[in-house]
Amino acid sequence: MEKPIFRINKTFFAFLIFLIVVALWNPLALIYGVQRGGLYSLIGLPLALILGIVGILNLAHGDFLTLGLYIGYVFFNLWSVDPLISSIPLFFILFFIGMGLYLISIRFVLKAGHLNQLLLTFGISMILIEIIKIIWTTRPRSVYTPYASTSFAVGNLTIGIYEFIYPVLAIVILILLQLFLKKTTLGQAASAVGQNPKGAEIIGINTNFVYLMVFSIAFGIIGIAASLMLPRTPVFPLSGNAFTLKSFALAAMAGLGNLKGILIGGITLGVAEAVVQSIPGYGGWSDVVFFGVLIVVILINANRRLES
């Protein structure tokens, strides 16, 4: 009998209890937190996919998100392509950018150690930021779409509708990735490579091709995330910078290759941020809480491993 794609475990149960407590205390913080956490999860999933299977530490993750925002802006500004529609071409554009990046650079440092990987991707990040500045300058850009500003009122509360697309799409992409990894030949090969690259090579799996495709697919997902962010995000050369660190934080919190943990962790941290920001005078502490929760979770997980 096959194992279900999703199982309710202690972590998921604790996650539900946390959401219920926040909902009873401050419903608006829960809603905003789920929206924000969905965005964190959506951006963190491709990084976790690369880290879990390819094993590369990509410090340029957020900068390629920025590139996707600029390309989406060009589509909207020059050809009036709606950001939601541009998610399709952006997926393929970032897919092929990721493929090219892997072929000309990433594949040469896969076995070179994490320090060399960090240096390479840091260099790519710096180059990409400078190219963006040369092409588009540092002037902030924005895209206006009427539907992205719609909201509804519940009593005295006004809630934006568009941002619900982030957690919904994060869940959809997570399900699709789980199905891809479990039900397709390439996905099963990717899972095998992620668990034991040498063993996968012995049984005839082309690990380099698997790495190439996984890296490219992850970049395509970055393109989708960029297109959905565009109507609600100012576009400037460092737009995606903060998401690199938060994506790494989510990957560390969830554990290597744990895609479901990215979703749970993203929403948990998003809600924690929203709760802090809802307290008068403590709005600036949201990042402290984000990384504070991360440290606590990592320490708990480390303690569990030591006990086992």
PDB file of C-alpha atoms in Angstrom:
ATOM      1  CA  MET A   1       0.000   0.000   0.000  1.00  0.00           C
ATOM      2  CA  GLU A   2       1.390   3.385  -1.017  1.00  0.00           C
ATOM      3  CA  LYS A   3       2.072   6.017   1.600  1.00  0.00           C
ATOM      4  CA  PRO A   4      -0.131   9.110   1.291  1.00  0.00           C
ATOM      5  CA  ILE A   5       1.484  12.243  -0.028  1.00  0.00           C
ATOM      6  CA  PHE A   6       0.444  14.130   3.112  1.00  0.00           C
ATOM      7  CA  ARG A   7       0.322  12.707   6.638  1.00  0.00           C
ATOM      8  CA  ILE A   8      -0.843  14.376   9.849  1.00  0.00           C
ATOM      9  CA  ASN A   9       2.018  14.151  12.339  1.00  0.00           C
ATOM     10  CA  LYS A  10       2.925  15.884  15.593  1.00  0.00           C
ATOM     11  CA  THR A  11       4.442  18.878  13.795  1.00  0.00           C
ATOM     12  CA  PHE A  12       1.341  19.423  11.683  1.00  0.00           C
ATOM     13  CA  PHE A  13      -0.901  19.029  14.739  1.00  0.00           C
ATOM     14  CA  ALA A  14       1.141  21.624  16.654  1.00  0.00           C
ATOM     15  CA  PHE A  15       0.932  23.894  13.596  1.00  0.00           C
ATOM     16  CA  LEU A  16      -2.880  23.660  13.616  1.00  0.00           C
ATOM     17  CA  ILE A  17      -3.025  24.394  17.361  1.00  0.00           C
ATOM     18  CA  PHE A  18      -0.830  27.465  16.810  1.00  0.00           C
ATOM     19  CA  LEU A  19      -3.129  28.772  14.056  1.00  0.00           C
ATOM     20  CA  ILE A  20      -6.239  28.190  16.177  1.00  0.00           C
ATOM     21  CA  VAL A  21      -4.756  30.095  19.134  1.00  0.00           C
ATOM     22  CA  VAL A  22      -3.801  33.052  16.914  1.00  0.00           C
ATOM     23  CA  ALA A  23      -7.242  33.000  15.260  1.00  0.00           C
ATOM     24  CA  LEU A  24      -8.939  33.254  18.651  1.00  0.00           C
ATOM     25  CA  TRP A  25      -6.614  36.025  19.838  1.00  0.00           C
ATOM     26  CA  ASN A  26      -6.258  38.151  16.683  1.00  0.00           C
ATOM     27  CA  PRO A  27      -8.039  36.914  13.523  1.00  0.00           C
ATOM     28  CA  LEU A  28      -6.611  39.708  11.374  1.00  0.00           C
ATOM     29  CA  ALA A  29      -3.034  38.786  12.314  1.00  0.00           C
ATOM     30  CA  LEU A  30      -3.793  35.200  11.309  1.00  0.00           C
ATOM     31  CA  ILE A  31      -5.121  36.256   7.908  1.00  0.00           C
ATOM     32  CA  TYR A  32      -2.229  38.602   7.155  1.00  0.00           C
ATOM     33  CA  GLY A  33       0.244  36.038   8.467  1.00  0.00           C
ATOM     34  CA  VAL A  34      -1.109  33.250   6.278  1.00  0.00           C
ATOM     35  CA  GLN A  35      -0.947  35.547   3.249  1.00  0.00           C
ATOM     36  CA  ARG A  36       2.637  36.583   3.997  1.00  0.00           C
ATOM     37  CA  GLY A  37       3.680  33.075   4.984  1.00  0.00           C
ATOM     38  CA  GLY A  38       2.248  31.746   1.745  1.00  0.00           C
ATOM     39  CA  LEU A  39       4.558  34.108  -0.134  1.00  0.00           C
ATOM     40  CA  TYR A  40       7.555  32.980   1.933  1.00  0.00           C
ATOM     41  CA  SER A  41       6.665  29.360   1.197  1.00  0.00           C
ATOM     42  CA  LEU A  42       6.158  30.004  -2.508  1.00  0.00           C
ATOM     43  CA  ILE A  43       9.614  31.568  -2.800  1.00  0.00           C
ATOM     44  CA  GLY A  44      11.244  29.063  -0.454  1.00  0.00           C
ATOM     45  CA  LEU A  45      10.026  25.942  -2.275  1.00  0.00           C
ATOM     46  CA  PRO A  46      12.354  26.255  -5.306  1.00  0.00           C
ATOM     47  CA  LEU A  47      15.358  26.914  -3.071  1.00  0.00           C
ATOM     48  CA  ALA A  48      14.491  23.867  -0.948  1.00  0.00           C
ATOM     49  CA  LEU A  49      14.093  21.763  -4.098  1.00  0.00           C
ATOM     50  CA  ILE A  50      17.557  22.745  -5.321  1.00  0.00           C
ATOM     51  CA  LEU A  51      19.146  22.339  -1.909  1.00  0.00           C
ATOM     52  CA  GLY A  52      17.530  18.970  -1.276  1.00  0.00           C
ATOM     53  CA  ILE A  53      18.345  17.354  -4.625  1.00  0.00           C
ATOM     54  CA  VAL A  54      21.134  19.304  -6.314  1.00  0.00           C
ATOM     55  CA  GLY A  55      22.790  20.234  -3.009  1.00  0.00           C
ATOM     56  CA  ILE A  56      23.809  23.729  -4.116  1.00  0.00           C
ATOM     57  CA  LEU A  57      23.674  26.767  -1.819  1.00  0.00           C
ATOM     58  CA  ASN A  58      22.345  29.485  -4.128  1.00  0.00           C
ATOM     59  CA  LEU A  59      22.986  32.943  -2.672  1.00  0.00           C
ATOM     60  CA  ALA A  60      21.588  34.502  -5.863  1.00  0.00           C
ATOM     61  CA  HIS A  61      18.115  33.033  -5.238  1.00  0.00           C
ATOM     62  CA  GLY A  62      16.449  36.354  -4.430  1.00  0.00           C
ATOM     63  CA  ASP A  63      18.267  38.179  -7.207  1.00  0.00           C
ATOM     64  CA  PHE A  64      16.748  35.911  -9.847  1.00  0.00           C
ATOM     65  CA  LEU A  65      13.384  36.658  -8.244  1.00  0.00           C
ATOM     66  CA  THR A  66      14.215  40.335  -8.823  1.00  0.00           C
ATOM     67  CA  LEU A  67      15.105  39.563 -12.437  1.00  0.00           C
ATOM     68  CA  GLY A  68      11.724  37.876 -12.832  1.00  0.00           C
ATOM     69  CA  LEU A  69      10.013  40.987 -11.449  1.00  0.00           C
ATOM     70  CA  TYR A  70      11.791  43.192 -13.975  1.00  0.00           C
ATOM     71  CA  ILE A  71      10.965  40.886 -16.888  1.00  0.00           C
ATOM     72  CA  GLY A  72       7.321  40.849 -15.777  1.00  0.00           C
ATOM     73  CA  TYR A  73       7.425  44.645 -15.583  1.00  0.00           C
ATOM     74  CA  VAL A  74       8.731  44.799 -19.162  1.00  0.00           C
ATOM     75  CA  PHE A  75       5.913  42.513 -20.345  1.00  0.00           C
ATOM     76  CA  PHE A  76       3.349  44.749 -18.659  1.00  0.00           C
ATOM     77  CA  ASN A  77       4.888  48.086 -19.648  1.00  0.00           C
ATOM     78  CA  LEU A  78       5.693  47.315 -23.287  1.00  0.00           C
ATOM     79  CA  TRP A  79       3.021  44.805 -24.275  1.00  0.00           C
ATOM     80  CA  SER A  80       0.344  45.247 -21.566  1.00  0.00           C
ATOM     81  CA  VAL A  81       0.610  41.590 -20.548  1.00  0.00           C
ATOM     82  CA  ASP A  82      -1.229  41.028 -17.281  1.00  0.00           C
ATOM     83  CA  PRO A  83       1.117  39.751 -14.525  1.00  0.00           C
ATOM     84  CA  LEU A  84      -1.010  36.640 -13.975  1.00  0.00           C
ATOM     85  CA  ILE A  85      -0.786  35.780 -17.665  1.00  0.00           C
ATOM     86  CA  SER A  86       2.932  36.562 -17.757  1.00  0.00           C
ATOM     87  CA  SER A  87       3.486  33.773 -15.204  1.00  0.00           C
ATOM     88  CA  ILE A  88       3.470  31.312 -18.123  1.00  0.00           C
ATOM     89  CA  PRO A  89       6.234  32.934 -20.224  1.00  0.00           C
ATOM     90  CA  LEU A  90       8.128  33.838 -17.041  1.00  0.00           C
ATOM     91  CA  PHE A  91       8.196  30.184 -16.013  1.00  0.00           C
ATOM     92  CA  PHE A  92       9.846  29.219 -19.289  1.00  0.00           C
ATOM     93  CA  ILE A  93      12.179  32.231 -19.405  1.00  0.00           C
ATOM     94  CA  LEU A  94      13.499  31.542 -15.893  1.00  0.00           C
ATOM     95  CA  PHE A  95      13.540  27.814 -16.687  1.00  0.00           C
ATOM     96  CA  PHE A  96      15.964  28.380 -19.559  1.00  0.00           C
ATOM     97  CA  ILE A  97      17.960  30.971 -17.606  1.00  0.00           C
ATOM     98  CA  GLY A  98      18.375  28.371 -14.872  1.00  0.00           C
ATOM     99  CA  MET A  99      19.363  25.772 -17.433  1.00  0.00           C
ATOM    100  CA  GLY A 100      21.998  28.072 -18.926  1.00  0.00           C
ATOM    101  CA  LEU A 101      23.310  29.038 -15.494  1.00  0.00           C
ATOM    102  CA  TYR A 102      23.673  25.396 -14.522  1.00  0.00           C
ATOM    103  CA  LEU A 103      25.472  24.451 -17.731  1.00  0.00           C
ATOM    104  CA  ILE A 104      27.994  27.302 -17.696  1.00  0.00           C
ATOM    105  CA  SER A 105      28.741  27.474 -13.972  1.00  0.00           C
ATOM    106  CA  ILE A 106      26.846  25.489 -11.342  1.00  0.00           C
ATOM    107  CA  ARG A 107      27.740  22.002 -12.580  1.00  0.00           C
ATOM    108  CA  PHE A 108      31.429  22.739 -12.137  1.00  0.00           C
ATOM    109  CA  VAL A 109      31.163  23.350  -8.378  1.00  0.00           C
ATOM    110  CA  LEU A 110      28.780  20.573  -7.334  1.00  0.00           C
ATOM    111  CA  LYS A 111      31.650  18.544  -5.903  1.00  0.00           C
ATOM    112  CA  ALA A 112      33.844  21.501  -4.968  1.00  0.00           C
ATOM    113  CA  GLY A 113      32.523  22.038  -1.444  1.00  0.00           C
ATOM    114  CA  HIS A 114      30.029  24.482   0.035  1.00  0.00           C
ATOM    115  CA  LEU A 115      32.513  27.345   0.325  1.00  0.00           C
ATOM    116  CA  ASN A 116      33.195  27.342  -3.430  1.00  0.00           C
ATOM    117  CA  GLN A 117      29.457  27.111  -4.100  1.00  0.00           C
ATOM    118  CA  LEU A 118      28.825  30.105  -1.869  1.00  0.00           C
ATOM    119  CA  LEU A 119      31.582  32.124  -3.523  1.00  0.00           C
ATOM    120  CA  LEU A 120      30.288  31.291  -7.005  1.00  0.00           C
ATOM    121  CA  THR A 121      26.646  32.097  -6.288  1.00  0.00           C
ATOM    122  CA  PHE A 122      27.638  35.245  -4.367  1.00  0.00           C
ATOM    123  CA  GLY A 123      29.584  36.374  -7.436  1.00  0.00           C
ATOM    124  CA  ILE A 124      26.604  35.585  -9.669  1.00  0.00           C
ATOM    125  CA  SER A 125      24.413  37.618  -7.310  1.00  0.00           C
ATOM    126  CA  MET A 126      26.708  40.661  -7.497  1.00  0.00           C
ATOM    127  CA  ILE A 127      26.973  40.462 -11.291  1.00  0.00           C
ATOM    128  CA  LEU A 128      23.213  40.102 -11.702  1.00  0.00           C
ATOM    129  CA  ILE A 129      22.495  43.096  -9.459  1.00  0.00           C
ATOM    130  CA  GLU A 130      24.910  45.276 -11.439  1.00  0.00           C
ATOM    131  CA  ILE A 131      23.431  44.137 -14.773  1.00  0.00           C
ATOM    132  CA  ILE A 132      19.953  45.010 -13.489  1.00  0.00           C
ATOM    133  CA  LYS A 133      21.180  48.467 -12.420  1.00  0.00           C
ATOM    134  CA  ILE A 134      22.757  49.068 -15.839  1.00  0.00           C
ATOM    135  CA  ILE A 135      19.636  48.026 -17.758  1.00  0.00           C
ATOM    136  CA  TRP A 136      16.882  49.455 -15.544  1.00  0.00           C
ATOM    137  CA  THR A 137      18.766  51.872 -13.230  1.00  0.00           C
ATOM    138  CA  THR A 138      17.878  52.031  -9.528  1.00  0.00           C
ATOM    139  CA  ARG A 139      14.600  53.902  -9.993  1.00  0.00           C
ATOM    140  CA  PRO A 140      11.745  51.942  -8.386  1.00  0.00           C
ATOM    141  CA  ARG A 141       9.103  50.656 -10.791  1.00  0.00           C
ATOM    142  CA  SER A 142       5.586  49.439 -10.116  1.00  0.00           C
ATOM    143  CA  VAL A 143       2.690  47.772 -11.865  1.00  0.00           C
ATOM    144  CA  TYR A 144      -0.929  48.672 -11.180  1.00  0.00           C
ATOM    145  CA  THR A 145      -3.743  46.203 -11.730  1.00  0.00           C
ATOM    146  CA  PRO A 146      -7.204  47.036 -10.301  1.00  0.00           C
ATOM    147  CA  TYR A 147      -7.881  43.498  -9.097  1.00  0.00           C
ATOM    148  CA  ALA A 148      -4.750  43.490  -6.908  1.00  0.00           C
ATOM    149  CA  SER A 149      -6.194  46.327  -4.819  1.00  0.00           C
ATOM    150  CA  THR A 150      -9.608  44.786  -4.162  1.00  0.00           C
ATOM    151  CA  SER A 151     -10.598  44.056  -0.576  1.00  0.00           C
ATOM    152  CA  PHE A 152     -13.578  43.111   1.541  1.00  0.00           C
ATOM    153  CA  ALA A 153     -14.742  44.330   4.930  1.00  0.00           C
ATOM    154  CA  VAL A 154     -15.621  42.204   7.941  1.00  0.00           C
ATOM    155  CA  GLY A 155     -16.931  44.563  10.592  1.00  0.00           C
ATOM    156  CA  ASN A 156     -14.207  47.170  11.050  1.00  0.00           C
ATOM    157  CA  LEU A 157     -11.584  44.992   9.364  1.00  0.00           C
ATOM    158  CA  THR A 158     -10.497  45.455   5.746  1.00  0.00           C
ATOM    159  CA  ILE A 159      -8.815  42.437   4.191  1.00  0.00           C
ATOM    160  CA  GLY A 160      -7.013  42.358   0.843  1.00  0.00           C
ATOM    161  CA  ILE A 161      -8.187  39.612  -1.499  1.00  0.00           C
ATOM    162  CA  TYR A 162      -5.272  39.328  -3.916  1.00  0.00           C
ATOM    163  CA  GLU A 163      -2.735  38.168  -1.324  1.00  0.00           C
ATOM    164  CA  PHE A 164      -4.698  34.946  -0.762  1.00  0.00           C
ATOM    165  CA  ILE A 165      -3.236  33.792  -4.064  1.00  0.00           C
ATOM    166  CA  TYR A 166       0.148  33.274  -2.365  1.00  0.00           C
ATOM    167  CA  PRO A 167      -0.773  30.472   0.067  1.00  0.00           C
ATOM    168  CA  VAL A 168      -3.142  28.906  -2.459  1.00  0.00           C
ATOM    169  CA  LEU A 169      -0.473  28.731  -5.148  1.00  0.00           C
ATOM    170  CA  ALA A 170       2.153  27.577  -2.646  1.00  0.00           C
ATOM    171  CA  ILE A 171      -0.101  24.627  -1.770  1.00  0.00           C
ATOM    172  CA  VAL A 172      -0.785  23.883  -5.448  1.00  0.00           C
ATOM    173  CA  ILE A 173       2.923  23.951  -6.343  1.00  0.00           C
ATOM    174  CA  LEU A 174       3.766  21.806  -3.318  1.00  0.00           C
ATOM    175  CA  ILE A 175       1.205  19.184  -4.379  1.00  0.00           C
ATOM    176  CA  LEU A 176       2.481  19.263  -7.970  1.00  0.00           C
ATOM    177  CA  LEU A 177       6.088  18.869  -6.791  1.00  0.00           C
ATOM    178  CA  GLN A 178       5.122  15.945  -4.549  1.00  0.00           C
ATOM    179  CA  LEU A 179       3.304  14.279  -7.441  1.00  0.00           C
ATOM    180  CA  PHE A 180       6.257  14.982  -9.738  1.00  0.00           C
ATOM    181  CA  LEU A 181       8.733  13.416  -7.298  1.00  0.00           C
ATOM    182  CA  LYS A 182       6.567  10.374  -6.569  1.00  0.00           C
ATOM    183  CA  LYS A 183       4.730   9.642  -9.814  1.00  0.00           C
ATOM    184  CA  THR A 184       7.043  10.556 -12.708  1.00  0.00           C
ATOM    185  CA  THR A 185      10.166   8.789 -13.916  1.00  0.00           C
ATOM    186  CA  LEU A 186      12.250  11.967 -13.747  1.00  0.00           C
ATOM    187  CA  GLY A 187      10.867  12.811 -10.309  1.00  0.00           C
ATOM    188  CA  GLN A 188      11.633   9.355  -8.937  1.00  0.00           C
ATOM    189  CA  ALA A 189      15.127   9.610 -10.370  1.00  0.00           C
ATOM    190  CA  ALA A 190      15.487  13.035  -8.719  1.00  0.00           C
ATOM    191  CA  SER A 191      14.404  11.601  -5.357  1.00  0.00           C
ATOM    192  CA  ALA A 192      16.931   8.792  -5.725  1.00  0.00           C
ATOM    193  CA  VAL A 193      19.700  11.227  -6.632  1.00  0.00           C
ATOM    194  CA  GLY A 194      18.817  13.468  -3.694  1.00  0.00           C
ATOM    195  CA  GLN A 195      19.058  10.537  -1.280  1.00  0.00           C
ATOM    196  CA  ASN A 196      22.129   8.801  -2.704  1.00  0.00           C
ATOM    197  CA  PRO A 197      23.838  10.319  -5.773  1.00  0.00           C
ATOM    198  CA  LYS A 198      26.520   7.627  -6.044  1.00  0.00           C
ATOM    199  CA  GLY A 199      23.984   4.837  -5.686  1.00  0.00           C
ATOM    200  CA  ALA A 200      21.810   6.484  -8.344  1.00  0.00           C
ATOM    201  CA  GLU A 201      24.764   6.583 -10.744  1.00  0.00           C
ATOM    202  CA  ILE A 202      25.485   2.902 -10.121  1.00  0.00           C
ATOM    203  CA  ILE A 203      21.971   1.897 -11.201  1.00  0.00           C
ATOM    204  CA  GLY A 204      22.284   3.973 -14.385  1.00  0.00           C
ATOM    205  CA  ILE A 205      20.643   7.308 -13.530  1.00  0.00           C
ATOM    206  CA  ASN A 206      22.161  10.282 -15.340  1.00  0.00           C
ATOM    207  CA  THR A 207      22.681  12.480 -12.279  1.00  0.00           C
ATOM    208  CA  ASN A 208      23.907  15.466 -14.281  1.00  0.00           C
ATOM    209  CA  PHE A 209      20.696  15.503 -16.352  1.00  0.00           C
ATOM    210  CA  VAL A 210      18.594  15.187 -13.196  1.00  0.00           C
ATOM    211  CA  TYR A 211      20.437  18.096 -11.581  1.00  0.00           C
ATOM    212  CA  LEU A 212      19.966  20.160 -14.747  1.00  0.00           C
ATOM    213  CA  MET A 213      16.211  19.572 -14.901  1.00  0.00           C
ATOM    214  CA  VAL A 214      15.583  20.080 -11.178  1.00  0.00           C
ATOM    215  CA  PHE A 215      17.614  23.301 -11.179  1.00  0.00           C
ATOM    216  CA  SER A 216      15.712  24.569 -14.230  1.00  0.00           C
ATOM    217  CA  ILE A 217      12.281  23.649 -12.831  1.00  0.00           C
ATOM    218  CA  ALA A 218      13.100  25.442  -9.584  1.00  0.00           C
ATOM    219  CA  PHE A 219      14.040  28.577 -11.529  1.00  0.00           C
ATOM    220  CA  GLY A 220      10.758  28.316 -13.435  1.00  0.00           C
ATOM    221  CA  ILE A 221       8.891  28.358 -10.122  1.00  0.00           C
ATOM    222  CA  ILE A 222      10.822  31.510  -9.190  1.00  0.00           C
ATOM    223  CA  GLY A 223       9.441  33.063 -12.384  1.00  0.00           C
ATOM    224  CA  ILE A 224       5.877  32.186 -11.368  1.00  0.00           C
ATOM    225  CA  ALA A 225       6.433  33.679  -7.911  1.00  0.00           C
ATOM    226  CA  ALA A 226       7.795  36.881  -9.457  1.00  0.00           C
ATOM    227  CA  SER A 227       4.784  37.316 -11.737  1.00  0.00           C
ATOM    228  CA  LEU A 228       2.354  36.924  -8.826  1.00  0.00           C
ATOM    229  CA  MET A 229       4.311  39.337  -6.622  1.00  0.00           C
ATOM    230  CA  LEU A 230       4.490  42.009  -9.313  1.00  0.00           C
ATOM    231  CA  PRO A 231       1.130  43.779  -8.732  1.00  0.00           C
ATOM    232  CA  ARG A 232       1.880  44.195  -5.008  1.00  0.00           C
ATOM    233  CA  THR A 233       5.661  44.632  -4.961  1.00  0.00           C
ATOM    234  CA  PRO A 234       7.806  47.671  -5.854  1.00  0.00           C
ATOM    235  CA  VAL A 235      10.471  46.671  -8.353  1.00  0.00           C
ATOM    236  CA  PHE A 236      14.040  47.804  -7.674  1.00  0.00           C
ATOM    237  CA  PRO A 237      17.442  46.058  -7.835  1.00  0.00           C
ATOM    238  CA  LEU A 238      17.212  44.638  -4.297  1.00  0.00           C
ATOM    239  CA  SER A 239      13.512  43.667  -4.340  1.00  0.00           C
ATOM    240  CA  GLY A 240      14.221  39.987  -3.814  1.00  0.00           C
ATOM    241  CA  ASN A 241      17.252  40.364  -1.580  1.00  0.00           C
ATOM    242  CA  ALA A 242      15.485  39.754   1.744  1.00  0.00           C
ATOM    243  CA  PHE A 243      13.819  36.616   0.403  1.00  0.00           C
ATOM    244  CA  THR A 244      17.164  34.860  -0.047  1.00  0.00           C
ATOM    245  CA  LEU A 245      17.873  34.879   3.676  1.00  0.00           C
ATOM    246  CA  LYS A 246      14.305  33.990   4.619  1.00  0.00           C
ATOM    247  CA  SER A 247      14.249  31.123   2.121  1.00  0.00           C
ATOM    248  CA  PHE A 248      17.473  29.737   3.581  1.00  0.00           C
ATOM    249  CA  ALA A 249      15.959  30.151   7.040  1.00  0.00           C
ATOM    250  CA  LEU A 250      12.902  28.149   6.007  1.00  0.00           C
ATOM    251  CA  ALA A 251      15.063  25.419   4.469  1.00  0.00           C
ATOM    252  CA  ALA A 252      17.086  25.200   7.686  1.00  0.00           C
ATOM    253  CA  MET A 253      13.916  25.106   9.768  1.00  0.00           C
ATOM    254  CA  ALA A 254      12.179  22.471   7.634  1.00  0.00           C
ATOM    255  CA  GLY A 255      15.185  20.224   7.149  1.00  0.00           C
ATOM    256  CA  LEU A 256      17.007  19.238   3.982  1.00  0.00           C
ATOM    257  CA  GLY A 257      14.592  18.433   1.156  1.00  0.00           C
ATOM    258  CA  ASN A 258      11.458  18.689   3.329  1.00  0.00           C
ATOM    259  CA  LEU A 259       9.095  20.513   0.975  1.00  0.00           C
ATOM    260  CA  LYS A 260       6.048  20.097   3.217  1.00  0.00           C
ATOM    261  CA  GLY A 261       8.043  21.632   6.052  1.00  0.00           C
ATOM    262  CA  ILE A 262       8.660  24.713   3.896  1.00  0.00           C
ATOM    263  CA  LEU A 263       4.912  25.347   3.668  1.00  0.00           C
ATOM    264  CA  ILE A 264       4.278  24.784   7.369  1.00  0.00           C
ATOM    265  CA  GLY A 265       7.359  26.775   8.384  1.00  0.00           C
ATOM    266  CA  GLY A 266       6.591  29.639   6.008  1.00  0.00           C
ATOM    267  CA  ILE A 267       3.057  30.110   7.290  1.00  0.00           C
ATOM    268  CA  THR A 268       4.151  29.689  10.922  1.00  0.00           C
ATOM    269  CA  LEU A 269       6.812  32.372  10.572  1.00  0.00           C
ATOM    270  CA  GLY A 270       4.505  34.629   8.562  1.00  0.00           C
ATOM    271  CA  VAL A 271       1.843  34.437  11.271  1.00  0.00           C
ATOM    272  CA  ALA A 272       4.449  35.029  13.995  1.00  0.00           C
ATOM    273  CA  GLU A 273       5.610  38.167  12.155  1.00  0.00           C
ATOM    274  CA  ALA A 274       2.043  39.405  11.735  1.00  0.00           C
ATOM    275  CA  VAL A 275       1.267  38.847  15.422  1.00  0.00           C
ATOM    276  CA  VAL A 276       4.278  40.939  16.475  1.00  0.00           C
ATOM    277  CA  GLN A 277       3.428  43.703  13.999  1.00  0.00           C
ATOM    278  CA  SER A 278      -0.123  43.844  15.353  1.00  0.00           C
ATOM    279  CA  ILE A 279       1.195  44.779  18.816  1.00  0.00           C
ATOM    280  CA  PRO A 280       1.528  48.600  19.105  1.00  0.00           C
ATOM    281  CA  GLY A 281       5.147  49.697  19.396  1.00  0.00           C
ATOM    282  CA  TYR A 282       6.627  46.317  18.429  1.00  0.00           C
ATOM    283  CA  GLY A 283       6.216  46.356  14.630  1.00  0.00           C
ATOM    284  CA  GLY A 284       9.973  46.674  14.077  1.00  0.00           C
ATOM    285  CA  TRP A 285      10.626  43.432  15.946  1.00  0.00           C
ATOM    286  CA  SER A 286       9.088  41.194  13.266  1.00  0.00           C
ATOM    287  CA  ASP A 287      12.419  40.077  11.768  1.00  0.00           C
ATOM    288  CA  VAL A 288      13.803  39.418  15.248  1.00  0.00           C
ATOM    289  CA  VAL A 289      10.836  37.140  15.937  1.00  0.00           C
ATOM    290  CA  PHE A 290      11.201  35.472  12.514  1.00  0.00           C
ATOM    291  CA  PHE A 291      14.784  34.413  13.133  1.00  0.00           C
ATOM    292  CA  GLY A 292      14.193  33.864  16.851  1.00  0.00           C
ATOM    293  CA  VAL A 293      11.534  31.256  16.079  1.00  0.00           C
ATOM    294  CA  LEU A 294      13.909  29.749  13.519  1.00  0.00           C
ATOM    295  CA  ILE A 295      16.693  29.370  16.105  1.00  0.00           C
ATOM    296  CA  VAL A 296      14.338  27.766  18.635  1.00  0.00           C
ATOM    297  CA  VAL A 297      13.076  25.235  16.068  1.00  0.00           C
ATOM    298  CA  ILE A 298      16.613  24.352  14.939  1.00  0.00           C
ATOM    299  CA  LEU A 299      17.718  23.832  18.558  1.00  0.00           C
ATOM    300  CA  ILE A 300      14.690  21.626  19.274  1.00  0.00           C
ATOM    301  CA  ASN A 301      15.363  19.532  16.156  1.00  0.00           C
ATOM    302  CA  ALA A 302      19.053  19.228  17.043  1.00  0.00           C
ATOM    303  CA  ASN A 303      18.155  18.099  20.573  1.00  0.00           C
ATOM    304  CA  ARG A 304      15.780  15.456  19.198  1.00  0.00           C
ATOM    305  CA  ARG A 305      18.527  14.077  16.952  1.00  0.00           C
ATOM    306  CA  LEU A 306      20.933  13.875  19.896  1.00  0.00           C
ATOM    307  CA  GLU A 307      18.349  12.029  21.987  1.00  0.00           C
ATOM    308  CA  SER A 308      17.699   9.540  19.188  1.00  0.00           C
TER     309      SER A 308
END
